[in-house]
Coordinates of C-alpha atoms in Angstrom, one line a residue:
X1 CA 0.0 0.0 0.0
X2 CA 1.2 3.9 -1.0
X3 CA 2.0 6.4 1.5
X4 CA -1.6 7.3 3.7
X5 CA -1.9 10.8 5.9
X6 CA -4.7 8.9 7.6
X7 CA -2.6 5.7 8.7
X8 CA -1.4 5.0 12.1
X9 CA 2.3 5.3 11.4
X10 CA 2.0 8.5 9.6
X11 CA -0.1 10.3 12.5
X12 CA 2.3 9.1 15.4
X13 CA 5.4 10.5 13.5
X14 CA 3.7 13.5 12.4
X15 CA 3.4 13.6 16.0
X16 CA 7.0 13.0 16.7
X17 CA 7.9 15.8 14.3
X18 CA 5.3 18.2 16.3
X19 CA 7.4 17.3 19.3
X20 CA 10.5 17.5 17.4
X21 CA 10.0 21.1 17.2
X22 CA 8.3 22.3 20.5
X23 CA 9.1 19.9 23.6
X24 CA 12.5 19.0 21.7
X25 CA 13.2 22.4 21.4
X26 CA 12.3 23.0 25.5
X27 CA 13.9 20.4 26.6
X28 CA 17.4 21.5 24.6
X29 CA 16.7 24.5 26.8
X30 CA 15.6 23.3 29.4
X31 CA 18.5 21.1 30.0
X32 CA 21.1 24.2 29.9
X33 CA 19.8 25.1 33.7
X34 CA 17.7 27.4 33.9
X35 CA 15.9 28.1 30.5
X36 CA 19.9 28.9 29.5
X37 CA 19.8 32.2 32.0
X38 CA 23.1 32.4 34.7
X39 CA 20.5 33.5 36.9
X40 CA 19.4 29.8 37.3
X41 CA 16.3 30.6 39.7
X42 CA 14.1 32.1 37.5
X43 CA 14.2 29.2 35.3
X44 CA 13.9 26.9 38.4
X45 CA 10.9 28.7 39.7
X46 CA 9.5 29.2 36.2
X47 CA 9.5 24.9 36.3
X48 CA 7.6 25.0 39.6
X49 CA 4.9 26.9 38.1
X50 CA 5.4 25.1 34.5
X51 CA 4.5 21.6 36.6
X52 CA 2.5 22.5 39.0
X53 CA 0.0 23.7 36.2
X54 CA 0.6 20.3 34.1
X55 CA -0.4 18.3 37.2
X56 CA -3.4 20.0 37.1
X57 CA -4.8 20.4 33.3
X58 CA -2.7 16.9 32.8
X59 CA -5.6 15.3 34.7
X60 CA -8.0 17.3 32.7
X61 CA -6.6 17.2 29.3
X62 CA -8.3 13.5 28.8
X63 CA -11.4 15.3 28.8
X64 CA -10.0 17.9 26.6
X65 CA -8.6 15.9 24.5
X66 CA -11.9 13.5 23.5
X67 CA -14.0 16.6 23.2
X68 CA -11.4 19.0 20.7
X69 CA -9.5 16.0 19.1
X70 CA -5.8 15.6 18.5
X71 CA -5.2 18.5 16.2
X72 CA -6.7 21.2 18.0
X73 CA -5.6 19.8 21.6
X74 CA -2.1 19.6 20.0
X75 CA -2.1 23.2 18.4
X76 CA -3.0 24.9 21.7
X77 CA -0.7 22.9 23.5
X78 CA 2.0 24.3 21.0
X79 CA 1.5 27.7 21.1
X80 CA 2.0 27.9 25.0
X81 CA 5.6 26.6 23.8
X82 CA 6.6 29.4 21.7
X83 CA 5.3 32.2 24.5
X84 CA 7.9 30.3 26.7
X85 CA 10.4 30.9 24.8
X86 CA 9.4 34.0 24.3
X87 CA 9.7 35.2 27.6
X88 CA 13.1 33.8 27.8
X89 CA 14.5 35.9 25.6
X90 CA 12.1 39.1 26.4
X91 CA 14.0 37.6 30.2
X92 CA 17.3 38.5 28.1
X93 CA 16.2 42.4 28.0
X94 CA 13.8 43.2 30.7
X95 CA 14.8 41.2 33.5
X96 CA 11.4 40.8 34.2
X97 CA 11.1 37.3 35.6
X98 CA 7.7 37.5 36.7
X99 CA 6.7 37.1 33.0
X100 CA 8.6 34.2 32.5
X101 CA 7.4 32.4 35.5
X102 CA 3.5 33.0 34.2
X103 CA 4.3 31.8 30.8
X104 CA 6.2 28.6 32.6
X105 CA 2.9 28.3 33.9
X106 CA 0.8 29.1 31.1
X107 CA 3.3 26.3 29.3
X108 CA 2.0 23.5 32.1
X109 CA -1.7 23.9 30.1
X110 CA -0.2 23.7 27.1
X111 CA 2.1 20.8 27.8
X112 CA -0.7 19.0 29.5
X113 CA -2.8 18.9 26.7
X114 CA -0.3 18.0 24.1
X115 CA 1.0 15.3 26.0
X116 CA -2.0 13.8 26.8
X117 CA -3.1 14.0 23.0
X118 CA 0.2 12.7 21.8
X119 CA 0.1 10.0 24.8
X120 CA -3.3 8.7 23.4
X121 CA -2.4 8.6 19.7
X122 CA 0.8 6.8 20.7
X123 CA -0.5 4.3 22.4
X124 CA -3.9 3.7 20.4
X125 CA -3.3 4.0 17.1
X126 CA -0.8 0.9 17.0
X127 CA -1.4 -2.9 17.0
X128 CA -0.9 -4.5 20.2
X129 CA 2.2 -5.9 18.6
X130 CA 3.4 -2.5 17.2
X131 CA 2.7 -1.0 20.1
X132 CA 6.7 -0.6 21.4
X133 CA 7.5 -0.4 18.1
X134 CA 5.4 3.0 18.1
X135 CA 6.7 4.5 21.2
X136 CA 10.1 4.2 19.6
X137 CA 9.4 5.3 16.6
X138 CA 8.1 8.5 18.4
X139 CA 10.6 9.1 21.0
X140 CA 13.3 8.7 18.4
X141 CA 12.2 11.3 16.2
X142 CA 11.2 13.7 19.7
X143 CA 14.3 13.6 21.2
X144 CA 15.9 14.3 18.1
X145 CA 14.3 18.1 18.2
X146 CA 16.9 18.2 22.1
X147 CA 19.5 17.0 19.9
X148 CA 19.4 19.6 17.0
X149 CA 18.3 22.3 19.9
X150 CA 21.7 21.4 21.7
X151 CA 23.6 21.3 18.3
X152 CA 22.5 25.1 17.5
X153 CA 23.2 26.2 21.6
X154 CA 26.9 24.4 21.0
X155 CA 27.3 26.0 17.7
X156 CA 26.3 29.6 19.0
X157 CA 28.1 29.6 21.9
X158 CA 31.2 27.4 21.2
X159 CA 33.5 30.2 22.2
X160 CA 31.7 31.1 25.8
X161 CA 33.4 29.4 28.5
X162 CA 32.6 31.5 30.9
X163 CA 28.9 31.1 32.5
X164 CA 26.9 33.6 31.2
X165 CA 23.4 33.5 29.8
X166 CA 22.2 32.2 25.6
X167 CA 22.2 35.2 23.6
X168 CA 19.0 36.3 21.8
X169 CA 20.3 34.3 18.6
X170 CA 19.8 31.0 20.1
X171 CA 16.2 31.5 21.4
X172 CA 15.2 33.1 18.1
X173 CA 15.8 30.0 16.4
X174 CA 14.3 27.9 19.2
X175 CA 11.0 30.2 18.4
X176 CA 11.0 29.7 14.8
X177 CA 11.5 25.8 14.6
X178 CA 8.4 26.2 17.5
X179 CA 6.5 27.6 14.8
X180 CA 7.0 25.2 12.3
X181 CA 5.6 23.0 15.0
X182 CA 3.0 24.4 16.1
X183 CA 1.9 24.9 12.2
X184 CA 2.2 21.2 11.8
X185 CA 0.1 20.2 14.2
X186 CA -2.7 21.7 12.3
X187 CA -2.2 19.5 9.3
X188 CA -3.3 16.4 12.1
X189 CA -6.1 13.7 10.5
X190 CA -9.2 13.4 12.9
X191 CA -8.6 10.1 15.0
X192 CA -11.9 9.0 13.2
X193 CA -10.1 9.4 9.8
X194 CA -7.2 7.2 11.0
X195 CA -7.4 3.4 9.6
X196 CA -5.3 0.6 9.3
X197 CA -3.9 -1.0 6.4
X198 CA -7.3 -3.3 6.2
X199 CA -9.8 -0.5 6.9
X200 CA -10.4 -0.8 10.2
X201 CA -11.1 2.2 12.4
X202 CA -9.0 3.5 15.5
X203 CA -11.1 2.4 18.5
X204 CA -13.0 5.5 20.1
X205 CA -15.6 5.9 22.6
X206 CA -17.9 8.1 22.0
X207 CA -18.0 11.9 24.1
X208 CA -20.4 11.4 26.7
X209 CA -20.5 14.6 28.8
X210 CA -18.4 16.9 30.5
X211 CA -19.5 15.3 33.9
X212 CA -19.2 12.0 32.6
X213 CA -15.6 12.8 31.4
X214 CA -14.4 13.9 34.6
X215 CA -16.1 10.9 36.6
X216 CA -14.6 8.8 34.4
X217 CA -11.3 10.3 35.1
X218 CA -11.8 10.6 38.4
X219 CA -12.0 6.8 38.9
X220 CA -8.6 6.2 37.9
X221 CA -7.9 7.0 41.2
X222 CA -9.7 3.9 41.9
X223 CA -8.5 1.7 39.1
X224 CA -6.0 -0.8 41.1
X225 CA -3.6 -1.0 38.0
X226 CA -3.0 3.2 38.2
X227 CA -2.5 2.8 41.5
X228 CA 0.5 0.9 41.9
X229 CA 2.1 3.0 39.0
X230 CA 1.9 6.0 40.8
X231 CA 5.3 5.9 42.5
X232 CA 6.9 5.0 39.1
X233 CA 5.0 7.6 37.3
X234 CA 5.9 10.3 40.0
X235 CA 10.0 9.7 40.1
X236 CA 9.8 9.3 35.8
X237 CA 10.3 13.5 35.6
X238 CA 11.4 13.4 39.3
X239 CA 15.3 13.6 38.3
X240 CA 15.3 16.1 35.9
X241 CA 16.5 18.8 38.5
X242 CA 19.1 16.9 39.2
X243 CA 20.3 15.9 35.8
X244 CA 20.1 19.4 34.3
X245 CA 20.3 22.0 37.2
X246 CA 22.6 20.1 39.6
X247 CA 24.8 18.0 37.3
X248 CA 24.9 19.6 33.5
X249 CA 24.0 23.2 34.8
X250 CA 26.8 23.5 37.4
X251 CA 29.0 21.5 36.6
X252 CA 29.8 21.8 33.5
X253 CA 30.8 25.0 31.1
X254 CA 28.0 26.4 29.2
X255 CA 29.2 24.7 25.7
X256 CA 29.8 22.3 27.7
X257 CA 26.3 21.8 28.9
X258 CA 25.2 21.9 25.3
X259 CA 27.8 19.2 23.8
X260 CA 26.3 16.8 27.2
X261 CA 23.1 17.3 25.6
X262 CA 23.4 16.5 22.4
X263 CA 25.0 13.0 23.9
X264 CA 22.2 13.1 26.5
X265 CA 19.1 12.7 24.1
X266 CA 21.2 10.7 21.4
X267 CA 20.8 7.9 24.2
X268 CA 17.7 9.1 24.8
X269 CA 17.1 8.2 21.5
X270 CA 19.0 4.8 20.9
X271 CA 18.0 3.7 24.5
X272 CA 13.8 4.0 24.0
X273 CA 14.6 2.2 20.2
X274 CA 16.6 -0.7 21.5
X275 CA 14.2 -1.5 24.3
X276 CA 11.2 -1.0 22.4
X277 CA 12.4 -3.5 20.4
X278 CA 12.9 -6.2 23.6
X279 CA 9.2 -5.0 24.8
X280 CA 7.8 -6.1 21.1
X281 CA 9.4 -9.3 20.7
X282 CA 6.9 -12.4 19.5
X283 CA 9.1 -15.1 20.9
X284 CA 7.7 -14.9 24.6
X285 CA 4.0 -13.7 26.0
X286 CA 3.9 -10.2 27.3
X287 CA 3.8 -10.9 30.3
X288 CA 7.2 -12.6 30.3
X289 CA 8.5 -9.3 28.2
X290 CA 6.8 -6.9 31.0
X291 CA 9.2 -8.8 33.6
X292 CA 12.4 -8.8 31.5
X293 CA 11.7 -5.1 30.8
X294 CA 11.3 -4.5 34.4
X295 CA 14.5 -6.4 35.2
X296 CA 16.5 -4.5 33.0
X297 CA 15.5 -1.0 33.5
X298 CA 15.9 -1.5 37.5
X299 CA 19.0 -2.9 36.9
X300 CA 20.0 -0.1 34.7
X301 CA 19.5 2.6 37.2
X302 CA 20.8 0.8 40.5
X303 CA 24.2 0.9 38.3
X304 CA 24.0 4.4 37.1
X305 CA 23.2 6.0 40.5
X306 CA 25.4 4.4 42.6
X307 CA 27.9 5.8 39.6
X308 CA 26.2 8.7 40.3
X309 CA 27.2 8.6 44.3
X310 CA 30.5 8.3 43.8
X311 CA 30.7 11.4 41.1
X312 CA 28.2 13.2 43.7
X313 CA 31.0 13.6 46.3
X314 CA 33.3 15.5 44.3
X315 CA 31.7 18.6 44.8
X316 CA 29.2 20.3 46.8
X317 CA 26.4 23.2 47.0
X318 CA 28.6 25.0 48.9
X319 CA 31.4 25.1 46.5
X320 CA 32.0 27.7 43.8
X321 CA 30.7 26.6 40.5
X322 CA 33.4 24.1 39.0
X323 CA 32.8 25.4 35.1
X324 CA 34.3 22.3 33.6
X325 CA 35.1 21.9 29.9
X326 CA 35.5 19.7 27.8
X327 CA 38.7 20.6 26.9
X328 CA 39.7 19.5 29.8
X329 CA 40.5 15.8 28.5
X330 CA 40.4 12.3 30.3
X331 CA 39.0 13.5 33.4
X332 CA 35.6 15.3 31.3
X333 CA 34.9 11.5 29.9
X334 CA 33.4 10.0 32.9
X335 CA 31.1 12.4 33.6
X336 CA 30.0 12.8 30.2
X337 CA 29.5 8.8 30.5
X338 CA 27.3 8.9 33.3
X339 CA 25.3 12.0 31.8
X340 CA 24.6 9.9 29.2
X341 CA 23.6 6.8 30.9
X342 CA 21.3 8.9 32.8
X343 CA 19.5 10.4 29.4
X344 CA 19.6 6.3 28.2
X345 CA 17.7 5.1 31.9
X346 CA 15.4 7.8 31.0
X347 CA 14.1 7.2 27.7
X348 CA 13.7 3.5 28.8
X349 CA 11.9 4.1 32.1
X350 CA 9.2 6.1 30.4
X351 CA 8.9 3.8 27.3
X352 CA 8.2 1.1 30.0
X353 CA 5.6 3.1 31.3
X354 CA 3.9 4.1 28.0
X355 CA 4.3 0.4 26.8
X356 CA 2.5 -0.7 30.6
X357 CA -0.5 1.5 29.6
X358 CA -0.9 0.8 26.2
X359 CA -0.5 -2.9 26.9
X360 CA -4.3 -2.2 29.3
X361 CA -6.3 -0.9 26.5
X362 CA -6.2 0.1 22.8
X363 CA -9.3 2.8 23.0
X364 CA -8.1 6.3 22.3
X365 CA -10.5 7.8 24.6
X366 CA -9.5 5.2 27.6
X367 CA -6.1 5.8 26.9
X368 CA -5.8 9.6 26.9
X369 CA -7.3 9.7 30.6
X370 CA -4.5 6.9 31.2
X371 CA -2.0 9.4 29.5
X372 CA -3.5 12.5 31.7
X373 CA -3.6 10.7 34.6
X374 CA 0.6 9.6 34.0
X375 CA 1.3 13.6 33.0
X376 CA -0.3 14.4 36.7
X377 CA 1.4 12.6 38.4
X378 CA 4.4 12.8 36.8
X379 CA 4.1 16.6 37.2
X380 CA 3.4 16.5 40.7
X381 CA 6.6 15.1 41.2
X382 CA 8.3 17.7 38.8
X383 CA 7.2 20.6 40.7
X384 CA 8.1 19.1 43.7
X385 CA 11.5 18.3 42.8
X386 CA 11.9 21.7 41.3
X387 CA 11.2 23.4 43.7
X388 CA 13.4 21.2 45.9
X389 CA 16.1 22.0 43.7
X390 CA 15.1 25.7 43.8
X391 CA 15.2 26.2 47.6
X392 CA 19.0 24.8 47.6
X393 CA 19.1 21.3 48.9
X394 CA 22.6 20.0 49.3
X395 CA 23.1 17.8 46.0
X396 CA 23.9 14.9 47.5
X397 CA 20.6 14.5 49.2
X398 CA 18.5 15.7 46.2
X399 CA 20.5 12.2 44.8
X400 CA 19.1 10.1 46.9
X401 CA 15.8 11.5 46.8
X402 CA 16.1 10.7 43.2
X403 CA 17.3 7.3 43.8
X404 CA 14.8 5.9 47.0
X405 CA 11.7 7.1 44.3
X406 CA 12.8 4.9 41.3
X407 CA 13.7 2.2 44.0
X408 CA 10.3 2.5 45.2
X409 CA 8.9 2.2 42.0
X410 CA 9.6 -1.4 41.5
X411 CA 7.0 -3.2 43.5
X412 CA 4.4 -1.9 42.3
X413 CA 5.6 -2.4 38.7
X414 CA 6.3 -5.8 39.4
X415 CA 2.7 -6.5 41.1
X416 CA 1.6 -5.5 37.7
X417 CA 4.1 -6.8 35.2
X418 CA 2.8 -10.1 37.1
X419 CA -0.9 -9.7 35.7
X420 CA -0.5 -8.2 32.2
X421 CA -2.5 -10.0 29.3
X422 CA -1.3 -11.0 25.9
X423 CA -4.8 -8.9 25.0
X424 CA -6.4 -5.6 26.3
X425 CA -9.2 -6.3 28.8
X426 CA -12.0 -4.8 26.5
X427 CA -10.8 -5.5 23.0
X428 CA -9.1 -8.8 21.8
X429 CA -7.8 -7.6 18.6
X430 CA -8.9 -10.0 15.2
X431 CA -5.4 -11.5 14.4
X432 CA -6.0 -11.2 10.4
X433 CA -4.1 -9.0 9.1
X434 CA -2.7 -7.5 12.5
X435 CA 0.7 -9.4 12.2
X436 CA 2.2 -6.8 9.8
X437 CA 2.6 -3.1 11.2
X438 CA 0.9 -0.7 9.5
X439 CA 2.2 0.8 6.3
X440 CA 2.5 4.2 5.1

């Protein structure tokens, strides 16, 4: 079969390219410490308001979401992105950090709806045995946005290495690739359009009310499978403070921060590919593939954090920033290493998670409450850990923090790995013509 707008494969990269452009583009900023400012606290703050607001509307974008559709769920979501930035570098002039704080928060609406759109189409527009295959497809192509967004901050300031803030240059071009974006996402099919390669329709409920939304959303609460995830979807965005602020923000030089990044969502990328792929393989029932993914990503990040301990106690909050370059030879390669290995444990935690949900359901309406409910969560624990990061907890213990909530995450993860289905509880899938993924 040609190339189709309307299938499956096409709409969840056209999503990836969205992301490419707006949350790639954030998080290349993002990751600098700060929004890229020297002052680091406006940035900080500006996160504590961004994720405190995306706790919120990330529980109500399911609603949103099955009412407007993807495209115009998406769209909104994007332009909240390019005001962001936009205050950044009005930041750059005026100084006037309020604004960028309200726009951070303004951006937790935004981001909340376009994740949870973006969440839904991801997970429910796939085969159940495409549905890794998906996730990587996506996350690929999103993280690949932080990886251009770092190339263009190293190639603009490879001659600062002294800390100072991202000249206007750099967030121009961040808010014209945002634009290209947010333009894109209006080119969306209607999830009612999108069919797979034998005709049939993407499963979708239909909208009941506004009070039925929310009751239904409500009862995830409820819903013993969301419950156990909560501690894993609460630490998944937990340790960004500490990767960007703490370790890449003041550690490192400010090219230096930008070359870490583009090595940081590389992994990103190759990690959520690679163990996409384990999650998807036929050989074994899903089950047995929910426990070997489990196995691996918690054996993953007991090695990288207790790397991370020992590179922890070689400096302090209390100590002047250490501006490292990488120039500086042999001794810059094992942080970089562990940097990296962070951005890799990362991209496969929260591909474990996605795969989880979408392995519970393939309805696009069930499935964006499932995706809110994650964003809410995982918010919750982003402004929390924000804000601990903004109020100057020693480093060390913002570590461990970081460390006991991933631990913590496993049991509950395990209870459930333990119970999945080779099928969704509502819908078990007609095996014709399922066993090939979706063509363009």
């Amino acid at each position: 079969m040609g190339f189709r707008w309307t299938s499956p494969l096409a709409q969840v990269l056209a999503v990836g390219v969205i992301c490419f452009c707006c949350p790639g583009m954030f998080n290349a900023l993002n990751s600098l410490g700060g929004g890229g400012q020297v002052d680091s606290k406006v940035g900080q703050n500006a996160n504590v308001a961004l994720y405190t607001c995306f706790a919120i509307f990330g529980l109500l974008s399911g609603a949103i979401h099955n009412k407007l559709g993807p495209k115009w769920t998406i769209f909104i979501g994007c332009l909240a992105y390019v005001l962001y930035a936009g205050s950044l570098l009005c930041y750059n002039h005026t100084k006037a950090g309020a604004f960028t704080i309200v726009s951070g928060g303004i951006l937790g609406i935004g981001a909340g709806m376009l994740w949870t759109a973006q969440g839904a189409m991801m997970m429910a527009y796939p085969r159940e045995q495409d549905k890794g295959k998906f996730i990587g497809y996506f996350w690929a192509i999103f993280n690949m946005g932080a990886v251009l967004g770092s190339v263009i901050s190293l190639a603009i300031n490879f001659n600062v290495t002294e800390a100072q803030s991202l000249g206007d240059s750099t967030y121009i071009v961040f808010l014209v690739i945002m634009g290209v974006g947010t333009l894109t996402a209006l080119s969306l099919a209607p999830a009612s359009s999108v069919t797979h390669s034998n005709g049939d329709h993407i499963k979708i409920q239909e909208f009941p009310t506004w009070i039925g939304e929310i009751k239904a959303i409500l009862k995830l609460f409820l819903e013993w499978r969301m419950v156990v995830l909560i501690p894993m979807f609460l630490s998944s965005n937990w340790f960004y403070s500490y990767h960007f602020s703490t370790v890449n923000g003041r550690y490192f030089s400010i090219r230096t921060q930008s070359l870490n990044n583009i090595l940081y969502w590389a992994s990103q990328i190759g990690g959520s590919y690679s163990f996409a792929r384990v999650l998807d393989y036929q050989g074994v029932n899903r089950r047995t593939r929910a426990l070997w993914g489990l196995t691996i990503i918690s054996a993953a990040f007991v090695a990288t954090w207790v790397g991370g301990i020992f590179f922890q106690r070689t400096y302090t909050i209390d100590m002047d920033k250490p501006n490292h370059d990488f120039k500086e030879g042999a001794s810059y390669v094992g942080p970089l290493f562990l940097y990296m290995f962070y951005g890799l444990n990362d991209a496969a935690w929260q591909t474990y998670i996605y795969w989880m949900m979408g392995a519970m359901s393939n309805d696009a309406t069930v499935l964006s409450r499932y995706a809110g409910f994650y964003k809410c969560i995982q918010s919750c624990g982003a402004a929390i850990s924000w804000r601990i990061n903004a109020v100057g907890t020693p480093y060390m213990t913002e570590l461990i923090i970081c460390f006991a909530l991933l631990g913590l995450s496993v049991p509950g993860a395990l209870f459930l790995a333990s119970r999945i289905q080779d099928h969704s509880d509502e819908d078990v899938e007609s095996e014709k013509d399922g066993h090939d993924m979706d063509k363009f």
